[in-house]
Short mmCIF file of C-alpha atoms and ligand atoms in Angstrom, two decimals:
data_model
loop_
_atom_site.label_atom_id
_atom_site.label_comp_id
_atom_site.label_asym_id
_atom_site.label_seq_id
_atom_site.Cartn_x
_atom_site.Cartn_y
_atom_site.Cartn_z
CA MET A 1 66.79 78.42 74.15
CA SER A 2 67.21 82.19 74.54
CA ASN A 3 67.93 84.43 71.57
CA ALA A 4 71.53 84.73 70.40
CA ILE A 5 73.33 87.89 71.48
CA ASP A 6 74.51 89.63 68.33
CA GLY A 7 78.29 89.98 68.42
CA LEU A 8 78.24 88.74 72.06
CA GLU A 9 77.79 92.41 73.02
CA GLY A 10 77.78 92.84 76.80
CA VAL A 11 78.46 89.13 77.44
CA VAL A 12 81.05 88.49 80.17
CA ALA A 13 82.94 85.44 78.89
CA ALA A 14 85.94 85.45 81.27
CA GLU A 15 87.18 86.78 84.56
CA THR A 16 90.64 88.30 84.31
CA VAL A 17 93.25 89.92 86.50
CA LEU A 18 94.96 91.36 83.42
CA SER A 19 93.12 94.50 82.31
CA GLU A 20 89.90 96.41 82.83
CA VAL A 21 88.26 98.40 80.06
CA ASP A 22 85.74 100.87 81.50
CA GLY A 23 83.77 101.96 78.46
CA ALA A 24 81.66 104.54 80.24
CA ALA A 25 84.52 106.31 82.01
CA GLY A 26 87.00 105.89 79.11
CA ARG A 27 89.52 104.20 81.37
CA LEU A 28 91.98 101.33 80.81
CA VAL A 29 93.67 99.70 83.79
CA ILE A 30 96.45 97.14 83.26
CA ARG A 31 97.07 94.99 86.35
CA GLY A 32 96.13 97.89 88.61
CA PHE A 33 97.87 100.67 86.67
CA PRO A 34 96.05 103.22 84.47
CA VAL A 35 97.51 102.94 80.97
CA GLU A 36 98.74 106.54 81.01
CA VAL A 37 100.86 105.76 84.10
CA LEU A 38 102.62 102.93 82.25
CA ALA A 39 102.96 104.32 78.70
CA GLY A 40 106.17 106.30 78.28
CA ARG A 41 107.31 105.51 81.83
CA ARG A 42 107.79 101.74 81.85
CA ALA A 43 109.56 99.70 79.18
CA TYR A 44 107.66 97.01 77.26
CA GLU A 45 109.77 94.31 78.94
CA GLU A 46 108.71 95.60 82.39
CA VAL A 47 105.01 95.72 81.52
CA LEU A 48 105.29 92.25 80.00
CA ARG A 49 106.73 91.06 83.33
CA LEU A 50 103.84 92.77 85.16
CA LEU A 51 101.29 91.11 82.89
CA TRP A 52 102.85 87.63 83.07
CA ASP A 53 103.36 87.63 86.84
CA GLY A 54 101.85 84.42 88.24
CA PHE A 55 101.44 82.78 84.83
CA PHE A 56 104.93 81.32 84.47
CA GLU A 57 107.07 79.73 87.18
CA PRO A 58 109.79 80.81 87.61
CA LEU A 59 109.61 84.26 85.98
CA PRO A 60 112.88 86.24 86.01
CA ASP A 61 112.75 89.76 87.48
CA ASP A 62 114.09 91.17 84.22
CA LEU A 63 112.68 89.63 81.05
CA GLY A 64 114.94 91.75 78.81
CA PRO A 65 117.88 89.32 78.39
CA ALA A 66 115.66 86.28 77.77
CA LEU A 67 113.51 88.24 75.30
CA GLY A 68 116.69 89.33 73.50
CA GLN A 69 117.80 85.70 73.26
CA ALA A 70 114.35 84.77 71.97
CA ARG A 71 114.65 87.38 69.20
CA ALA A 72 118.01 85.90 68.22
CA SER A 73 116.58 82.39 68.30
CA VAL A 74 113.51 83.07 66.11
CA PHE A 75 115.63 84.96 63.56
CA GLN A 76 116.68 81.61 62.08
CA GLU A 77 113.11 81.17 60.80
CA VAL A 78 113.61 84.23 58.55
CA ALA A 79 115.55 81.92 56.21
CA ALA A 80 112.15 80.52 55.19
CA LEU A 81 111.12 83.92 53.79
CA ASP A 82 110.80 82.87 50.14
CA GLY A 83 109.27 84.68 47.17
CA GLY A 84 105.81 83.33 47.98
CA LEU A 85 105.86 84.76 51.50
CA ARG A 86 107.32 88.05 50.23
CA SER A 87 104.28 88.54 48.04
CA LEU A 88 102.02 88.50 51.11
CA THR A 89 101.28 91.50 53.33
CA PRO A 90 103.70 91.86 56.27
CA ILE A 91 101.14 90.55 58.78
CA GLU A 92 100.33 87.53 56.58
CA ALA A 93 104.00 86.70 56.01
CA ALA A 94 104.79 87.19 59.73
CA ARG A 95 101.87 84.89 60.59
CA ALA A 96 103.25 82.21 58.24
CA LEU A 97 106.70 82.45 59.86
CA THR A 98 105.16 82.39 63.35
CA ALA A 99 103.43 79.12 62.39
CA ARG A 100 106.92 77.55 62.26
CA ILE A 101 107.21 77.90 66.05
CA ALA A 102 106.30 74.70 67.91
CA ASP A 103 103.46 74.78 70.42
CA GLY A 104 104.14 74.62 74.13
CA ASP A 105 103.06 76.24 77.37
CA GLY A 106 106.35 77.33 78.94
CA LEU A 107 108.13 80.66 79.25
CA GLU A 108 110.62 79.88 76.48
CA VAL A 109 107.86 79.36 73.91
CA ALA A 110 106.04 82.43 75.23
CA LEU A 111 109.11 84.62 74.74
CA ARG A 112 109.68 83.24 71.24
CA LEU A 113 106.10 84.16 70.37
CA VAL A 114 106.57 87.75 71.60
CA ALA A 115 109.84 87.90 69.67
CA ALA A 116 108.25 86.50 66.50
CA PRO A 117 106.34 89.55 65.16
CA ALA A 118 109.11 91.86 66.41
CA VAL A 119 111.66 90.01 64.27
CA PHE A 120 109.51 88.82 61.35
CA VAL A 121 107.70 92.07 60.49
CA PRO A 122 110.93 94.09 60.04
CA ALA A 123 112.47 91.21 58.03
CA VAL A 124 109.41 91.03 55.76
CA VAL A 125 109.26 94.81 55.28
CA ARG A 126 112.95 94.88 54.32
CA ALA A 127 112.62 91.83 52.05
CA LYS A 128 109.67 93.40 50.22
CA ALA A 129 111.79 96.51 49.64
CA GLY A 130 114.69 94.37 48.34
CA PHE A 131 116.92 94.64 51.44
CA ALA A 132 118.55 91.84 53.44
CA PRO A 133 117.14 91.17 56.92
CA VAL A 134 119.05 92.63 59.87
CA PRO A 135 119.72 90.14 62.71
CA PRO A 136 118.53 91.11 66.19
CA ASP A 137 120.85 92.45 68.89
CA PRO A 138 119.93 90.44 72.01
CA LYS A 139 121.44 93.14 74.25
CA SER A 140 119.25 95.91 72.91
CA SER A 141 115.89 96.90 74.39
CA HIS A 142 112.96 95.31 72.54
CA ALA A 143 111.69 98.59 71.04
CA ALA A 144 115.13 99.87 70.01
CA ASP A 145 115.96 96.53 68.40
CA ILE A 146 112.73 96.53 66.36
CA LEU A 147 113.59 99.95 64.93
CA ARG A 148 117.18 98.90 64.27
CA MET A 149 116.06 95.74 62.47
CA ILE A 150 113.73 97.68 60.20
CA ARG A 151 116.02 100.66 59.50
CA GLY A 152 119.33 98.82 59.31
CA GLU A 153 120.87 101.21 61.84
CA ALA A 154 120.16 102.34 65.40
CA ALA A 155 117.29 104.79 65.71
CA PRO A 156 117.47 107.93 67.89
CA ALA A 157 116.50 107.23 71.51
CA ALA A 158 113.40 109.43 71.22
CA LEU A 159 112.00 107.20 68.48
CA ALA A 160 112.72 104.00 70.42
CA GLY A 161 111.00 105.57 73.44
CA ALA A 162 107.97 106.43 71.32
CA LEU A 163 107.70 102.86 69.98
CA ASP A 164 108.09 101.52 73.53
CA ALA A 165 105.22 103.76 74.69
CA TYR A 166 103.06 102.48 71.82
CA LEU A 167 103.81 98.80 72.56
CA VAL A 168 102.90 99.35 76.23
CA THR A 169 99.73 101.26 75.37
CA ILE A 170 98.34 98.40 73.31
CA ILE A 171 99.73 95.40 75.24
CA ASP A 172 96.35 94.35 76.60
CA HIS A 173 92.75 95.44 76.34
CA GLY A 174 90.20 93.17 77.97
CA LEU A 175 88.37 90.62 75.85
CA ASN A 176 88.84 92.23 72.44
CA ALA A 177 88.24 90.05 69.36
CA SER A 178 91.83 88.83 68.96
CA THR A 179 92.26 88.11 72.68
CA PHE A 180 88.97 86.22 72.72
CA ALA A 181 90.13 84.20 69.71
CA ALA A 182 93.39 83.43 71.52
CA ARG A 183 91.51 82.37 74.66
CA VAL A 184 89.17 80.09 72.71
CA VAL A 185 92.13 78.29 71.15
CA ALA A 186 93.99 78.17 74.48
CA SER A 187 90.90 76.68 76.13
CA THR A 188 91.26 73.58 73.93
CA ARG A 189 94.84 73.15 75.32
CA ALA A 190 96.25 73.54 71.79
CA GLY A 191 99.27 75.48 73.06
CA LEU A 192 100.57 79.05 73.00
CA ALA A 193 101.69 79.17 69.36
CA SER A 194 98.21 78.15 68.22
CA ALA A 195 96.64 80.76 70.50
CA VAL A 196 98.92 83.52 69.18
CA LEU A 197 98.22 82.52 65.57
CA ALA A 198 94.49 82.83 66.28
CA GLY A 199 95.14 86.26 67.79
CA ILE A 200 97.10 87.43 64.73
CA SER A 201 94.38 86.18 62.40
CA ALA A 202 91.62 88.03 64.26
CA LEU A 203 93.73 91.16 64.63
CA LYS A 204 94.31 91.71 60.91
CA GLY A 205 90.68 92.54 60.05
CA PRO A 206 89.85 96.22 59.39
CA LEU A 207 87.25 96.31 62.16
CA HIS A 208 89.99 95.46 64.67
CA GLY A 209 93.77 95.93 64.27
CA GLY A 210 93.67 96.40 60.51
CA ALA A 211 92.24 99.92 60.82
CA PRO A 212 95.37 102.14 61.06
CA GLY A 213 96.66 101.46 57.52
CA PRO A 214 93.38 102.74 56.02
CA VAL A 215 93.57 105.76 58.40
CA ILE A 216 96.66 106.91 56.47
CA GLU A 217 94.77 106.46 53.19
CA MET A 218 91.97 108.60 54.65
CA LEU A 219 94.33 111.37 55.81
CA ASP A 220 96.13 111.37 52.45
CA ALA A 221 92.87 111.48 50.52
CA ILE A 222 91.59 114.38 52.66
CA GLY A 223 94.92 116.19 52.27
CA ASP A 224 93.81 119.48 53.79
CA ALA A 225 91.62 120.19 56.82
CA SER A 226 89.25 122.25 54.67
CA ASN A 227 88.28 119.09 52.73
CA ALA A 228 87.59 116.97 55.81
CA THR A 229 83.85 117.37 56.29
CA ALA A 230 82.97 116.89 52.61
CA TRP A 231 85.25 113.83 52.33
CA LEU A 232 83.86 112.24 55.50
CA GLU A 233 80.24 112.90 54.43
CA ALA A 234 80.94 111.29 51.05
CA ALA A 235 82.51 108.25 52.74
CA LEU A 236 79.42 107.76 54.90
CA ASP A 237 77.19 108.26 51.83
CA ARG A 238 79.03 105.33 50.21
CA GLY A 239 78.28 103.26 53.32
CA ASP A 240 81.92 103.23 54.45
CA ARG A 241 82.96 103.24 58.08
CA LEU A 242 85.31 105.94 59.29
CA MET A 243 88.47 104.15 60.31
CA GLY A 244 89.73 105.10 63.76
CA PHE A 245 86.25 105.86 65.12
CA GLY A 246 83.73 103.83 67.09
CA HIS A 247 84.27 101.09 69.63
CA ARG A 248 82.22 98.22 71.01
CA VAL A 249 83.03 99.06 74.63
CA TYR A 250 84.09 102.74 74.77
CA LYS A 251 81.17 105.10 74.53
CA VAL A 252 83.52 108.02 75.18
CA ARG A 253 87.09 108.74 74.00
CA ASP A 254 89.40 105.75 73.98
CA PRO A 255 92.03 106.70 76.61
CA ARG A 256 94.77 105.18 74.44
CA ALA A 257 94.14 107.86 71.80
CA ASP A 258 95.30 110.59 74.16
CA ALA A 259 98.20 108.51 75.51
CA LEU A 260 99.45 108.16 71.92
CA LYS A 261 98.72 111.78 71.02
CA ALA A 262 101.00 112.84 73.90
CA VAL A 263 103.78 110.67 72.45
CA ILE A 264 103.30 112.21 68.98
CA ARG A 265 103.41 115.73 70.48
CA GLY A 266 106.74 114.81 72.09
CA LEU A 267 108.09 113.62 68.72
CA ALA A 268 106.87 116.80 67.03
CA ARG A 269 108.65 118.90 69.67
CA ASP A 270 111.85 116.96 68.94
CA GLY A 271 111.36 117.53 65.21
CA ALA A 272 110.82 113.79 64.64
CA ALA A 273 107.18 114.06 63.58
CA LEU A 274 105.58 116.54 61.23
CA PRO A 275 103.52 119.06 63.25
CA GLY A 276 101.28 119.66 60.21
CA ARG A 277 100.30 115.99 60.16
CA LEU A 278 99.10 116.12 63.79
CA ALA A 279 97.11 119.28 63.05
CA LEU A 280 95.47 117.54 60.07
CA ALA A 281 94.59 114.48 62.17
CA GLU A 282 93.09 116.66 64.88
CA ALA A 283 91.03 118.57 62.32
CA VAL A 284 89.82 115.29 60.79
CA GLU A 285 88.98 113.98 64.26
CA ASN A 286 86.89 117.06 65.07
CA ALA A 287 85.13 116.99 61.70
CA ALA A 288 84.44 113.25 62.01
CA LEU A 289 82.97 113.62 65.49
CA ASP A 290 80.64 116.37 64.21
CA VAL A 291 79.62 114.33 61.17
CA LEU A 292 79.07 111.14 63.21
CA ARG A 293 76.99 113.02 65.82
CA ALA A 294 74.79 114.42 63.06
CA ARG A 295 74.53 111.19 61.03
CA LYS A 296 74.28 108.66 63.91
CA PRO A 297 72.52 110.64 66.63
CA GLY A 298 71.64 107.65 68.81
CA ARG A 299 75.19 106.29 68.81
CA SER A 300 78.10 107.35 70.98
CA LEU A 301 80.86 107.17 68.39
CA ASP A 302 84.18 108.66 69.42
CA VAL A 303 87.82 108.36 68.43
CA ASN A 304 89.51 105.00 69.08
CA VAL A 305 93.16 104.01 69.42
CA GLU A 306 93.76 103.59 65.69
CA LEU A 307 93.71 107.21 64.47
CA TYR A 308 96.76 108.19 66.53
CA THR A 309 98.33 104.75 66.15
CA ALA A 310 98.49 105.48 62.44
CA LEU A 311 100.08 108.86 62.99
CA LEU A 312 102.63 107.54 65.47
CA LEU A 313 103.68 104.55 63.38
CA GLU A 314 103.95 106.78 60.32
CA ALA A 315 106.26 109.12 62.27
CA LEU A 316 108.37 106.07 63.16
CA ASP A 317 108.67 105.32 59.41
CA PHE A 318 106.77 102.03 59.40
CA PRO A 319 105.01 101.54 56.06
CA PRO A 320 101.20 101.52 56.48
CA ASP A 321 100.89 97.88 55.42
CA ALA A 322 103.10 96.95 58.40
CA PHE A 323 100.99 98.77 61.04
CA THR A 324 98.95 95.70 61.99
CA GLY A 325 102.16 93.74 62.40
CA VAL A 326 103.48 96.38 64.82
CA PHE A 327 100.20 96.09 66.75
CA ALA A 328 100.83 92.33 66.97
CA MET A 329 104.34 92.99 68.38
CA GLY A 330 102.76 94.61 71.44
CA ARG A 331 99.54 92.63 71.76
CA ALA A 332 101.33 89.25 71.63
CA GLY A 333 102.21 89.78 75.30
CA GLY A 334 98.53 90.19 76.15
CA TRP A 335 97.38 87.19 74.09
CA ILE A 336 99.88 84.97 75.89
CA ALA A 337 98.87 86.22 79.35
CA HIS A 338 95.21 85.56 78.55
CA ALA A 339 96.00 82.15 77.08
CA ARG A 340 97.83 81.17 80.27
CA GLU A 341 95.04 82.56 82.46
CA GLN A 342 92.52 80.54 80.44
CA VAL A 343 94.53 77.32 80.70
CA LEU A 344 95.27 77.71 84.41
CA GLY A 345 91.77 78.62 85.55
CA GLY A 346 89.26 78.19 82.76
CA ARG A 347 87.21 75.51 81.04
CA LEU A 348 86.82 74.70 77.35
CA ILE A 349 85.03 77.65 75.71
CA ARG A 350 82.13 76.11 73.88
CA PRO A 351 78.98 78.24 73.52
CA GLN A 352 75.89 77.15 71.59
CA SER A 353 74.19 78.25 68.42
CA ARG A 354 70.43 78.37 67.87
CA TYR A 355 69.46 76.41 64.77
CA VAL A 356 67.19 78.41 62.45
CA GLY A 357 67.62 76.28 59.29
CA PRO A 358 65.05 73.90 57.79
CA ARG A 359 63.82 70.95 59.88
CA PRO A 360 64.75 67.54 58.40
CA LEU A 361 61.29 66.94 56.94
CA GLU A 362 61.21 70.37 55.28
CA ALA A 363 64.66 69.80 53.75
CA ALA A 364 63.78 66.39 52.28
N1 ACO B 416 81.96 104.92 61.06
C1 ACO B 416 80.67 105.04 60.74
N2 ACO B 416 79.67 104.42 61.40
C2 ACO B 416 80.02 103.65 62.42
C3 ACO B 416 81.35 103.48 62.83
C4 ACO B 416 82.34 104.16 62.09
N3 ACO B 416 83.63 104.04 62.40
N4 ACO B 416 81.39 102.65 63.88
C5 ACO B 416 80.13 102.29 64.14
N5 ACO B 416 79.30 102.91 63.27
C6 ACO B 416 77.85 102.81 63.23
C7 ACO B 416 77.39 101.60 62.45
O1 ACO B 416 77.25 101.88 61.08
C8 ACO B 416 76.07 101.34 63.11
O2 ACO B 416 75.13 102.28 62.65
P1 ACO B 416 73.60 101.84 62.36
O3 ACO B 416 73.10 101.24 63.61
O4 ACO B 416 72.97 103.11 61.97
O5 ACO B 416 73.70 100.83 61.26
C9 ACO B 416 76.34 101.68 64.57
O6 ACO B 416 77.40 102.65 64.55
C10 ACO B 416 76.78 100.50 65.42
O7 ACO B 416 77.74 99.78 64.72
P2 ACO B 416 78.17 98.32 65.09
O8 ACO B 416 78.89 97.73 63.93
O9 ACO B 416 77.03 97.55 65.68
O10 ACO B 416 79.15 98.60 66.27
P3 ACO B 416 80.24 97.61 66.80
O11 ACO B 416 80.30 97.75 68.25
O12 ACO B 416 79.99 96.24 66.28
O13 ACO B 416 81.55 98.15 66.06
C11 ACO B 416 83.70 98.79 65.51
C12 ACO B 416 82.74 98.48 66.66
C13 ACO B 416 83.86 97.52 64.66
C14 ACO B 416 85.06 99.16 66.07
C15 ACO B 416 83.13 99.92 64.64
O14 ACO B 416 82.98 101.10 65.42
C16 ACO B 416 83.97 100.20 63.40
O15 ACO B 416 83.77 99.54 62.39
N6 ACO B 416 84.91 101.19 63.45
C17 ACO B 416 85.76 101.46 62.32
C18 ACO B 416 86.94 100.48 62.27
C19 ACO B 416 87.91 100.76 63.39
O16 ACO B 416 88.27 101.88 63.69
N7 ACO B 416 88.38 99.64 64.00
C20 ACO B 416 89.33 99.70 65.12
C21 ACO B 416 88.66 99.51 66.42
S1 ACO B 416 89.77 99.65 67.80
C22 ACO B 416 90.59 98.16 67.83
O17 ACO B 416 90.01 97.15 67.50
C23 ACO B 416 91.98 98.13 68.22
#
């Protein structure tokens, strides 16, 4: 048997019509549209419709009303948010509540699973802060309702637009770790809830969607641009990874970083984000790229989506421990599309391992 491929790097494990990640060109295409054409111009509900086209029959032209109903329907699960769940991180508590949703393969289950993190993460954040959960407004747009549920009052339209742009930017991204996990589970025909739970579990790790919370810790610890290089050098000396940098596929800038930076610039112009914070992040980015070039000369390490995700979600007043949950709100749409694609056209995913342990006689 051939040697195992470490981390499955470069292995093509699925064909997909959903998204293309071009790591050399730094380009992300979602069902034919470059991400920067969709982000900030199309609502999450519209891009969800685009992604799910052909995977559910029938699929309404406008998914907004049904998604609103799904938010209202999953809200009843929030009653199960007891003290034990409140002691978990928002993504862990939201995962536990999502596990209450029954498996299935139809559109109704799919919409409930997109609604789940959008409803559960705000409820958990509020419960941890000692506030009662706010029920969804089925008539609201998805992004505006998420902000309303977390704040307890309607957010300015600019903030809802910024969250919408974020959710669209991260809705799908090829065969990333969480999407692969979702596809593996879907390939067993376990159902969409099981696939989404696998996606959430893979997403929460710091090497994947768990990175933006620690980005805030990094920015706070650096404090001032003049400290950046020394702080980053010390982190690498300790053997730490710089959160928000490096990517398995992108060998150049992650295009989502600039899509999100444009959104943050818009918020700063409107006075909704602190301009000093963006300047600090840009200074840290430049210092980190210099340090990484010097310390890892053979590697092409650049900024990934998470540095500016952290800044954007901070400007929208999400607490850092909820950032991964907000990522799940957007990516759930992608996991479900991939799960359906896998079920409709794929086989059981079952690779092999190469045994390198003792032979039976040696072990005896
Ligand atoms: N900081 C410092 N060194 C790094 C970083 C980083 N952020 N990323 C990679 N490297 C180094 C590794 O130490 C390694 O160096 P070595 O060969 O001298 O030991 C080399 O680059 C290759 O690293 P791998 O782990 O093999 O690269 P891989 O493709 O597996 O990692 C990953 C990709 C996990 C994203 C990595 O770059 C990383 O840990 N980044 C920080 C966490 C992060 O930002 N995660 C979010 C990613 S985006 C997303 O998932 C939504």
